[in-house]
């Protein structure tokens, strides 16, 4: 099946840019020396009270897990408690809007993802905030592929078997996601296009709910972030088939990439990081960036994050902002060509 033909640089085969080089990913470490000069200028009392950390995803989700790993360490480093406030709903816009409207004094910040910072802009008819004007990136935490998983009752054990089953049963396989136009949703749409299969998208209010129905066989497959689905695969309640990134993941080295498994060029990588309301003083922004980069270098934090299958990024606020702009442009083109719309 050929959906459309375009030049390689703008095609479905190149949705996500390749993961940056090791040196760029860890540029934040070197920048700690530079940012220390700015942190000295930060208000001496900051933080004066606990910091509210809004996560626009349900408790137990991949985003929530990563956020809690980071905030646990940041609480130690900065001498004030980081209080995680889960505010899921409306494709993450409820939590992001709440954070965008907060007083920009550094005591309310949040967690941003590819969905909330890039994808929603091309799908939702009207956002209650402007990502470029109302938010400011602090630092990118991680990047990670999705993992293609199926319910154990589905009689397939490889990507090729899944494709064959789907072609023999058009329209009978349901693939779940936690939000419209999320990375898991678009992974499934891309898989359909590139394999010529007919599957039905079932949207849930959060990936955790989707995985619950998947384990019980109410839906048959799902592309979920490694952080979210890895525990289910380890427990044997879901069967992993392949990862969507450019290379295999260390936590499931036996699983091939989707491209290796017979869908050449298939590649999807999700990402996340910390954000704040626009207007946060530069000295506070620099302090937060430096503290988060420090946390990302700690062996204890790295062990927990890499154990989820994610790749640690780090860096400057500007680098994260640039990454968001590039991803927004790439996905806008993909979403338009694919005709993805709000249900």
mmCIF file of C-alpha atoms in Angstrom:
data_model
loop_
_atom_site.group_PDB
_atom_site.id
_atom_site.type_symbol
_atom_site.label_atom_id
_atom_site.label_comp_id
_atom_site.label_asym_id
_atom_site.label_seq_id
_atom_site.Cartn_x
_atom_site.Cartn_y
_atom_site.Cartn_z
ATOM 1 C CA UNK A 1 0.000 0.000 0.000
ATOM 2 C CA UNK A 2 1.335 3.444 -0.939
ATOM 3 C CA UNK A 3 -0.196 6.273 0.995
ATOM 4 C CA UNK A 4 1.741 9.045 -0.733
ATOM 5 C CA UNK A 5 5.169 9.704 -2.124
ATOM 6 C CA UNK A 6 7.428 12.521 -0.957
ATOM 7 C CA UNK A 7 11.118 13.161 -0.708
ATOM 8 C CA UNK A 8 12.936 11.107 1.983
ATOM 9 C CA UNK A 9 13.683 14.050 4.264
ATOM 10 C CA UNK A 10 9.971 14.806 4.679
ATOM 11 C CA UNK A 11 8.564 11.315 4.452
ATOM 12 C CA UNK A 12 7.116 9.022 7.051
ATOM 13 C CA UNK A 13 10.505 7.326 7.056
ATOM 14 C CA UNK A 14 12.035 10.341 8.770
ATOM 15 C CA UNK A 15 9.458 11.462 11.308
ATOM 16 C CA UNK A 16 11.900 11.835 14.114
ATOM 17 C CA UNK A 17 15.439 13.177 13.864
ATOM 18 C CA UNK A 18 18.164 10.770 14.843
ATOM 19 C CA UNK A 19 19.085 10.843 18.490
ATOM 20 C CA UNK A 20 21.715 13.485 19.037
ATOM 21 C CA UNK A 21 25.312 12.528 19.520
ATOM 22 C CA UNK A 22 26.602 11.589 22.943
ATOM 23 C CA UNK A 23 28.482 14.846 23.290
ATOM 24 C CA UNK A 24 25.413 16.967 22.531
ATOM 25 C CA UNK A 25 23.163 14.935 24.784
ATOM 26 C CA UNK A 26 25.491 15.527 27.665
ATOM 27 C CA UNK A 27 26.266 19.138 26.854
ATOM 28 C CA UNK A 28 24.395 20.104 30.005
ATOM 29 C CA UNK A 29 27.138 18.597 32.145
ATOM 30 C CA UNK A 30 29.777 20.935 30.727
ATOM 31 C CA UNK A 31 27.358 23.830 30.973
ATOM 32 C CA UNK A 32 27.065 23.437 34.720
ATOM 33 C CA UNK A 33 30.234 25.469 35.092
ATOM 34 C CA UNK A 34 28.760 28.257 32.975
ATOM 35 C CA UNK A 35 25.345 28.227 34.613
ATOM 36 C CA UNK A 36 26.849 28.339 38.093
ATOM 37 C CA UNK A 37 27.615 32.021 37.550
ATOM 38 C CA UNK A 38 23.933 32.644 36.910
ATOM 39 C CA UNK A 39 22.725 30.559 39.810
ATOM 40 C CA UNK A 40 24.763 32.754 42.128
ATOM 41 C CA UNK A 41 22.512 35.630 41.067
ATOM 42 C CA UNK A 42 19.304 33.736 41.888
ATOM 43 C CA UNK A 43 17.292 34.997 44.863
ATOM 44 C CA UNK A 44 19.054 33.676 47.947
ATOM 45 C CA UNK A 45 15.798 32.369 49.424
ATOM 46 C CA UNK A 46 14.740 30.411 46.329
ATOM 47 C CA UNK A 47 13.050 28.083 46.713
ATOM 48 C CA UNK A 48 11.190 29.649 49.625
ATOM 49 C CA UNK A 49 8.579 26.887 49.876
ATOM 50 C CA UNK A 50 7.721 23.515 48.304
ATOM 51 C CA UNK A 51 7.704 23.464 44.503
ATOM 52 C CA UNK A 52 4.545 22.267 42.813
ATOM 53 C CA UNK A 53 5.412 19.985 39.890
ATOM 54 C CA UNK A 54 2.428 19.505 37.561
ATOM 55 C CA UNK A 55 2.385 16.282 35.538
ATOM 56 C CA UNK A 56 -0.399 16.269 32.905
ATOM 57 C CA UNK A 57 -0.632 12.467 33.002
ATOM 58 C CA UNK A 58 -2.177 9.920 35.393
ATOM 59 C CA UNK A 59 -0.289 8.487 38.344
ATOM 60 C CA UNK A 60 1.587 5.377 37.259
ATOM 61 C CA UNK A 61 2.062 6.528 33.676
ATOM 62 C CA UNK A 62 5.498 6.651 32.049
ATOM 63 C CA UNK A 63 5.581 10.443 32.413
ATOM 64 C CA UNK A 64 4.660 10.181 36.084
ATOM 65 C CA UNK A 65 7.389 7.597 36.752
ATOM 66 C CA UNK A 66 10.106 9.751 35.175
ATOM 67 C CA UNK A 67 8.838 12.894 36.911
ATOM 68 C CA UNK A 68 8.924 11.211 40.319
ATOM 69 C CA UNK A 69 12.455 9.905 39.800
ATOM 70 C CA UNK A 70 13.608 13.439 39.035
ATOM 71 C CA UNK A 71 11.635 15.245 41.733
ATOM 72 C CA UNK A 72 12.813 12.850 44.445
ATOM 73 C CA UNK A 73 16.412 13.839 43.721
ATOM 74 C CA UNK A 74 15.643 17.536 43.183
ATOM 75 C CA UNK A 75 13.992 17.682 46.614
ATOM 76 C CA UNK A 76 17.271 16.535 48.161
ATOM 77 C CA UNK A 77 19.438 18.864 46.103
ATOM 78 C CA UNK A 78 17.395 22.037 46.565
ATOM 79 C CA UNK A 79 16.301 21.602 50.170
ATOM 80 C CA UNK A 80 12.587 21.930 49.419
ATOM 81 C CA UNK A 81 9.995 19.306 48.617
ATOM 82 C CA UNK A 82 8.906 18.925 44.989
ATOM 83 C CA UNK A 83 5.233 17.959 45.167
ATOM 84 C CA UNK A 84 3.991 16.027 42.123
ATOM 85 C CA UNK A 85 0.479 17.122 41.132
ATOM 86 C CA UNK A 86 -1.074 14.787 38.529
ATOM 87 C CA UNK A 87 -3.521 16.673 36.312
ATOM 88 C CA UNK A 88 -4.434 14.417 33.375
ATOM 89 C CA UNK A 89 -7.162 15.035 30.813
ATOM 90 C CA UNK A 90 -7.838 16.624 27.428
ATOM 91 C CA UNK A 91 -4.642 15.239 25.878
ATOM 92 C CA UNK A 92 -2.588 16.822 28.644
ATOM 93 C CA UNK A 93 -3.870 20.345 28.059
ATOM 94 C CA UNK A 94 -5.557 20.636 31.472
ATOM 95 C CA UNK A 95 -2.307 20.251 33.371
ATOM 96 C CA UNK A 96 -0.229 22.359 30.980
ATOM 97 C CA UNK A 97 -2.795 25.183 31.041
ATOM 98 C CA UNK A 98 -2.818 25.132 34.848
ATOM 99 C CA UNK A 99 0.953 25.440 34.896
ATOM 100 C CA UNK A 100 1.037 28.144 32.209
ATOM 101 C CA UNK A 101 -1.302 30.304 34.299
ATOM 102 C CA UNK A 102 0.705 29.920 37.509
ATOM 103 C CA UNK A 103 2.690 32.753 39.050
ATOM 104 C CA UNK A 104 6.085 32.659 37.261
ATOM 105 C CA UNK A 105 8.230 32.634 40.380
ATOM 106 C CA UNK A 106 9.693 29.137 39.998
ATOM 107 C CA UNK A 107 7.437 27.559 42.611
ATOM 108 C CA UNK A 108 5.167 25.957 40.001
ATOM 109 C CA UNK A 109 6.779 24.093 37.133
ATOM 110 C CA UNK A 110 5.823 21.013 35.165
ATOM 111 C CA UNK A 111 6.487 18.065 32.909
ATOM 112 C CA UNK A 112 6.196 18.398 29.138
ATOM 113 C CA UNK A 113 6.139 15.702 26.464
ATOM 114 C CA UNK A 114 6.114 15.368 22.702
ATOM 115 C CA UNK A 115 2.306 15.272 22.935
ATOM 116 C CA UNK A 116 1.775 18.406 25.003
ATOM 117 C CA UNK A 117 4.563 20.516 23.479
ATOM 118 C CA UNK A 118 4.537 19.450 19.820
ATOM 119 C CA UNK A 119 1.725 17.173 18.645
ATOM 120 C CA UNK A 120 -1.307 18.865 20.202
ATOM 121 C CA UNK A 121 -0.622 22.055 18.279
ATOM 122 C CA UNK A 122 -1.379 20.296 14.993
ATOM 123 C CA UNK A 123 -4.438 18.371 16.123
ATOM 124 C CA UNK A 124 -6.467 20.255 18.702
ATOM 125 C CA UNK A 125 -8.507 23.080 17.149
ATOM 126 C CA UNK A 126 -7.705 25.568 19.903
ATOM 127 C CA UNK A 127 -5.275 25.308 22.782
ATOM 128 C CA UNK A 128 -5.946 27.417 25.898
ATOM 129 C CA UNK A 129 -2.300 28.488 25.870
ATOM 130 C CA UNK A 130 0.464 29.276 23.393
ATOM 131 C CA UNK A 131 3.394 26.876 23.768
ATOM 132 C CA UNK A 132 5.870 29.427 22.387
ATOM 133 C CA UNK A 133 4.618 32.426 24.354
ATOM 134 C CA UNK A 134 3.225 31.020 27.598
ATOM 135 C CA UNK A 135 5.796 28.323 28.384
ATOM 136 C CA UNK A 136 9.560 28.183 28.683
ATOM 137 C CA UNK A 137 11.587 24.960 28.399
ATOM 138 C CA UNK A 138 13.947 24.205 31.276
ATOM 139 C CA UNK A 139 15.737 21.053 30.133
ATOM 140 C CA UNK A 140 15.054 17.906 28.140
ATOM 141 C CA UNK A 141 15.162 14.830 30.369
ATOM 142 C CA UNK A 142 14.993 11.823 28.069
ATOM 143 C CA UNK A 143 14.151 10.366 24.694
ATOM 144 C CA UNK A 144 12.730 6.900 24.284
ATOM 145 C CA UNK A 145 11.232 4.598 21.678
ATOM 146 C CA UNK A 146 7.810 3.066 21.997
ATOM 147 C CA UNK A 147 7.360 -0.662 22.441
ATOM 148 C CA UNK A 148 4.875 -2.624 20.334
ATOM 149 C CA UNK A 149 3.015 -4.964 22.668
ATOM 150 C CA UNK A 150 0.097 -7.336 22.164
ATOM 151 C CA UNK A 151 -2.335 -9.085 24.473
ATOM 152 C CA UNK A 152 -1.095 -12.614 25.261
ATOM 153 C CA UNK A 153 -4.297 -14.120 23.842
ATOM 154 C CA UNK A 154 -3.478 -12.828 20.344
ATOM 155 C CA UNK A 155 -1.847 -15.696 18.400
ATOM 156 C CA UNK A 156 1.172 -13.743 17.133
ATOM 157 C CA UNK A 157 4.758 -13.710 18.370
ATOM 158 C CA UNK A 158 6.475 -11.451 15.824
ATOM 159 C CA UNK A 159 5.849 -8.330 13.787
ATOM 160 C CA UNK A 160 5.518 -10.373 10.597
ATOM 161 C CA UNK A 161 2.957 -12.656 12.227
ATOM 162 C CA UNK A 162 1.050 -9.570 13.391
ATOM 163 C CA UNK A 163 1.034 -8.118 9.888
ATOM 164 C CA UNK A 164 -0.129 -11.429 8.435
ATOM 165 C CA UNK A 165 -2.901 -11.760 11.032
ATOM 166 C CA UNK A 166 -4.059 -8.177 10.441
ATOM 167 C CA UNK A 167 -4.236 -8.689 6.669
ATOM 168 C CA UNK A 168 -6.277 -11.865 7.106
ATOM 169 C CA UNK A 169 -8.609 -10.059 9.535
ATOM 170 C CA UNK A 170 -9.044 -6.495 8.188
ATOM 171 C CA UNK A 171 -10.728 -4.129 10.605
ATOM 172 C CA UNK A 172 -10.847 -6.697 13.408
ATOM 173 C CA UNK A 173 -7.715 -5.690 15.319
ATOM 174 C CA UNK A 174 -7.999 -2.756 17.729
ATOM 175 C CA UNK A 175 -4.920 -0.768 18.706
ATOM 176 C CA UNK A 176 -5.175 1.400 21.804
ATOM 177 C CA UNK A 177 -3.653 4.704 22.847
ATOM 178 C CA UNK A 178 -4.033 7.041 25.792
ATOM 179 C CA UNK A 179 -4.690 10.148 23.710
ATOM 180 C CA UNK A 180 -5.511 11.275 20.204
ATOM 181 C CA UNK A 181 -2.411 12.138 18.135
ATOM 182 C CA UNK A 182 -0.092 11.006 20.916
ATOM 183 C CA UNK A 183 3.153 9.247 20.079
ATOM 184 C CA UNK A 184 1.538 5.814 20.696
ATOM 185 C CA UNK A 185 -1.433 6.750 18.491
ATOM 186 C CA UNK A 186 0.693 8.032 15.637
ATOM 187 C CA UNK A 187 2.990 5.014 15.932
ATOM 188 C CA UNK A 188 -0.043 2.853 15.228
ATOM 189 C CA UNK A 189 -1.195 5.023 12.320
ATOM 190 C CA UNK A 190 2.282 4.946 10.813
ATOM 191 C CA UNK A 191 2.424 1.168 11.207
ATOM 192 C CA UNK A 192 -0.881 0.854 9.336
ATOM 193 C CA UNK A 193 0.324 3.029 6.468
ATOM 194 C CA UNK A 194 3.669 1.315 6.097
ATOM 195 C CA UNK A 195 2.315 -2.252 6.313
ATOM 196 C CA UNK A 196 -0.924 -1.825 4.392
ATOM 197 C CA UNK A 197 -3.024 -3.137 7.263
ATOM 198 C CA UNK A 198 -6.487 -2.089 8.427
ATOM 199 C CA UNK A 199 -6.725 -1.692 12.199
ATOM 200 C CA UNK A 200 -9.066 0.362 14.366
ATOM 201 C CA UNK A 201 -7.780 3.016 16.776
ATOM 202 C CA UNK A 202 -9.373 2.962 20.246
ATOM 203 C CA UNK A 203 -8.716 6.043 22.336
ATOM 204 C CA UNK A 204 -8.576 5.897 26.134
ATOM 205 C CA UNK A 205 -8.292 8.575 28.786
ATOM 206 C CA UNK A 206 -4.713 7.736 29.625
ATOM 207 C CA UNK A 207 -2.294 4.968 28.714
ATOM 208 C CA UNK A 208 -2.771 3.184 32.054
ATOM 209 C CA UNK A 209 -6.455 2.551 31.280
ATOM 210 C CA UNK A 210 -5.554 1.385 27.790
ATOM 211 C CA UNK A 211 -3.057 -1.145 29.119
ATOM 212 C CA UNK A 212 -5.591 -2.482 31.593
ATOM 213 C CA UNK A 213 -7.958 -3.378 28.761
ATOM 214 C CA UNK A 214 -5.048 -4.705 26.716
ATOM 215 C CA UNK A 215 -4.007 -7.154 29.421
ATOM 216 C CA UNK A 216 -7.600 -8.381 29.568
ATOM 217 C CA UNK A 217 -7.873 -8.798 25.800
ATOM 218 C CA UNK A 218 -10.499 -6.112 25.165
ATOM 219 C CA UNK A 219 -8.070 -4.538 22.679
ATOM 220 C CA UNK A 220 -5.291 -6.406 20.908
ATOM 221 C CA UNK A 221 -2.213 -4.203 20.598
ATOM 222 C CA UNK A 222 -0.619 -0.961 21.637
ATOM 223 C CA UNK A 223 2.490 1.138 21.028
ATOM 224 C CA UNK A 224 3.465 2.423 24.476
ATOM 225 C CA UNK A 225 6.472 4.198 25.918
ATOM 226 C CA UNK A 226 9.050 1.834 27.373
ATOM 227 C CA UNK A 227 8.716 3.463 30.785
ATOM 228 C CA UNK A 228 5.015 2.633 30.836
ATOM 229 C CA UNK A 229 4.863 -0.840 29.294
ATOM 230 C CA UNK A 230 8.153 -2.464 30.386
ATOM 231 C CA UNK A 231 6.773 -3.635 33.782
ATOM 232 C CA UNK A 232 3.889 -5.416 32.027
ATOM 233 C CA UNK A 233 6.231 -7.180 29.617
ATOM 234 C CA UNK A 234 8.539 -8.254 32.440
ATOM 235 C CA UNK A 235 5.539 -9.597 34.367
ATOM 236 C CA UNK A 236 4.321 -11.538 31.341
ATOM 237 C CA UNK A 237 0.938 -9.819 31.232
ATOM 238 C CA UNK A 238 1.789 -8.327 27.820
ATOM 239 C CA UNK A 239 3.911 -9.715 24.992
ATOM 240 C CA UNK A 240 6.563 -7.420 23.504
ATOM 241 C CA UNK A 241 7.202 -7.684 19.769
ATOM 242 C CA UNK A 242 9.517 -4.814 18.774
ATOM 243 C CA UNK A 243 10.761 -1.312 19.615
ATOM 244 C CA UNK A 244 10.091 1.717 17.422
ATOM 245 C CA UNK A 245 13.501 3.392 17.773
ATOM 246 C CA UNK A 246 16.570 3.225 15.511
ATOM 247 C CA UNK A 247 18.258 0.590 17.667
ATOM 248 C CA UNK A 248 17.405 -2.166 20.132
ATOM 249 C CA UNK A 249 16.907 -1.317 23.773
ATOM 250 C CA UNK A 250 19.271 -2.693 26.445
ATOM 251 C CA UNK A 251 16.378 -3.681 28.694
ATOM 252 C CA UNK A 252 14.897 -6.005 26.045
ATOM 253 C CA UNK A 253 17.880 -6.816 23.804
ATOM 254 C CA UNK A 254 16.096 -9.844 22.366
ATOM 255 C CA UNK A 255 13.401 -7.662 20.783
ATOM 256 C CA UNK A 256 14.171 -6.288 17.301
ATOM 257 C CA UNK A 257 13.331 -2.822 16.059
ATOM 258 C CA UNK A 258 10.196 -2.599 13.932
ATOM 259 C CA UNK A 259 12.471 -1.792 10.990
ATOM 260 C CA UNK A 260 14.572 -4.910 11.632
ATOM 261 C CA UNK A 261 11.414 -6.974 11.923
ATOM 262 C CA UNK A 262 10.343 -6.236 8.375
ATOM 263 C CA UNK A 263 9.112 -2.632 8.156
ATOM 264 C CA UNK A 264 12.171 -0.775 6.777
ATOM 265 C CA UNK A 265 12.409 2.883 7.738
ATOM 266 C CA UNK A 266 9.917 2.719 10.589
ATOM 267 C CA UNK A 267 11.151 4.919 13.447
ATOM 268 C CA UNK A 268 9.375 6.805 16.219
ATOM 269 C CA UNK A 269 11.054 8.286 19.309
ATOM 270 C CA UNK A 270 9.223 10.091 22.101
ATOM 271 C CA UNK A 271 10.764 12.657 24.458
ATOM 272 C CA UNK A 272 10.061 14.703 27.580
ATOM 273 C CA UNK A 273 11.445 17.382 29.855
ATOM 274 C CA UNK A 274 10.772 20.114 32.397
ATOM 275 C CA UNK A 275 8.968 23.353 31.588
ATOM 276 C CA UNK A 276 7.920 26.494 33.444
ATOM 277 C CA UNK A 277 5.508 29.403 32.966
ATOM 278 C CA UNK A 278 6.894 32.173 30.778
ATOM 279 C CA UNK A 279 8.259 35.014 32.828
ATOM 280 C CA UNK A 280 10.254 32.960 35.327
ATOM 281 C CA UNK A 281 13.344 35.058 36.207
ATOM 282 C CA UNK A 282 16.436 34.045 34.237
ATOM 283 C CA UNK A 283 18.412 33.377 37.409
ATOM 284 C CA UNK A 284 15.776 30.910 38.648
ATOM 285 C CA UNK A 285 15.558 29.256 35.230
ATOM 286 C CA UNK A 286 19.347 28.850 35.218
ATOM 287 C CA UNK A 287 19.267 27.404 38.749
ATOM 288 C CA UNK A 288 16.612 24.853 37.810
ATOM 289 C CA UNK A 289 18.458 23.896 34.626
ATOM 290 C CA UNK A 290 21.715 23.386 36.517
ATOM 291 C CA UNK A 291 20.084 21.350 39.290
ATOM 292 C CA UNK A 292 18.261 19.123 36.790
ATOM 293 C CA UNK A 293 21.395 18.557 34.735
ATOM 294 C CA UNK A 294 23.211 17.622 37.923
ATOM 295 C CA UNK A 295 20.478 15.115 38.803
ATOM 296 C CA UNK A 296 20.738 13.570 35.333
ATOM 297 C CA UNK A 297 24.444 12.849 35.891
ATOM 298 C CA UNK A 298 23.973 11.003 39.190
ATOM 299 C CA UNK A 299 24.526 7.258 39.035
ATOM 300 C CA UNK A 300 21.412 6.537 41.117
ATOM 301 C CA UNK A 301 19.161 8.576 38.832
ATOM 302 C CA UNK A 302 20.768 7.276 35.649
ATOM 303 C CA UNK A 303 20.280 3.682 36.803
ATOM 304 C CA UNK A 304 16.577 4.237 37.430
ATOM 305 C CA UNK A 305 15.984 6.074 34.150
ATOM 306 C CA UNK A 306 17.990 3.778 31.912
ATOM 307 C CA UNK A 307 16.266 0.859 33.612
ATOM 308 C CA UNK A 308 13.099 2.168 32.008
ATOM 309 C CA UNK A 309 14.738 1.972 28.589
ATOM 310 C CA UNK A 310 15.086 5.722 28.100
ATOM 311 C CA UNK A 311 18.109 7.631 26.860
ATOM 312 C CA UNK A 312 19.232 10.535 29.061
ATOM 313 C CA UNK A 313 19.595 13.856 27.243
ATOM 314 C CA UNK A 314 20.159 16.980 29.387
ATOM 315 C CA UNK A 315 21.487 20.263 28.003
ATOM 316 C CA UNK A 316 20.417 23.893 27.936
ATOM 317 C CA UNK A 317 17.010 25.527 27.875
ATOM 318 C CA UNK A 318 17.779 26.775 24.372
ATOM 319 C CA UNK A 319 18.606 23.300 23.098
ATOM 320 C CA UNK A 320 15.321 21.962 24.407
ATOM 321 C CA UNK A 321 13.426 24.862 22.821
ATOM 322 C CA UNK A 322 15.107 24.186 19.467
ATOM 323 C CA UNK A 323 14.225 20.496 19.678
ATOM 324 C CA UNK A 324 10.575 21.342 20.376
ATOM 325 C CA UNK A 325 10.411 23.639 17.329
ATOM 326 C CA UNK A 326 11.907 21.014 15.018
ATOM 327 C CA UNK A 327 9.619 18.259 16.267
ATOM 328 C CA UNK A 328 6.556 20.492 15.974
ATOM 329 C CA UNK A 329 7.325 21.234 12.324
ATOM 330 C CA UNK A 330 7.994 17.605 11.420
ATOM 331 C CA UNK A 331 4.848 16.281 13.066
ATOM 332 C CA UNK A 332 2.673 19.057 11.671
ATOM 333 C CA UNK A 333 3.525 17.837 8.180
ATOM 334 C CA UNK A 334 2.916 14.182 9.081
ATOM 335 C CA UNK A 335 -0.397 14.849 10.824
ATOM 336 C CA UNK A 336 -1.666 16.944 7.926
ATOM 337 C CA UNK A 337 -0.787 14.307 5.327
ATOM 338 C CA UNK A 338 -2.209 11.493 7.453
ATOM 339 C CA UNK A 339 -5.445 13.377 8.068
ATOM 340 C CA UNK A 340 -5.369 12.788 11.814
ATOM 341 C CA UNK A 341 -8.166 14.703 13.523
ATOM 342 C CA UNK A 342 -9.781 14.898 16.934
ATOM 343 C CA UNK A 343 -12.469 12.200 17.283
#
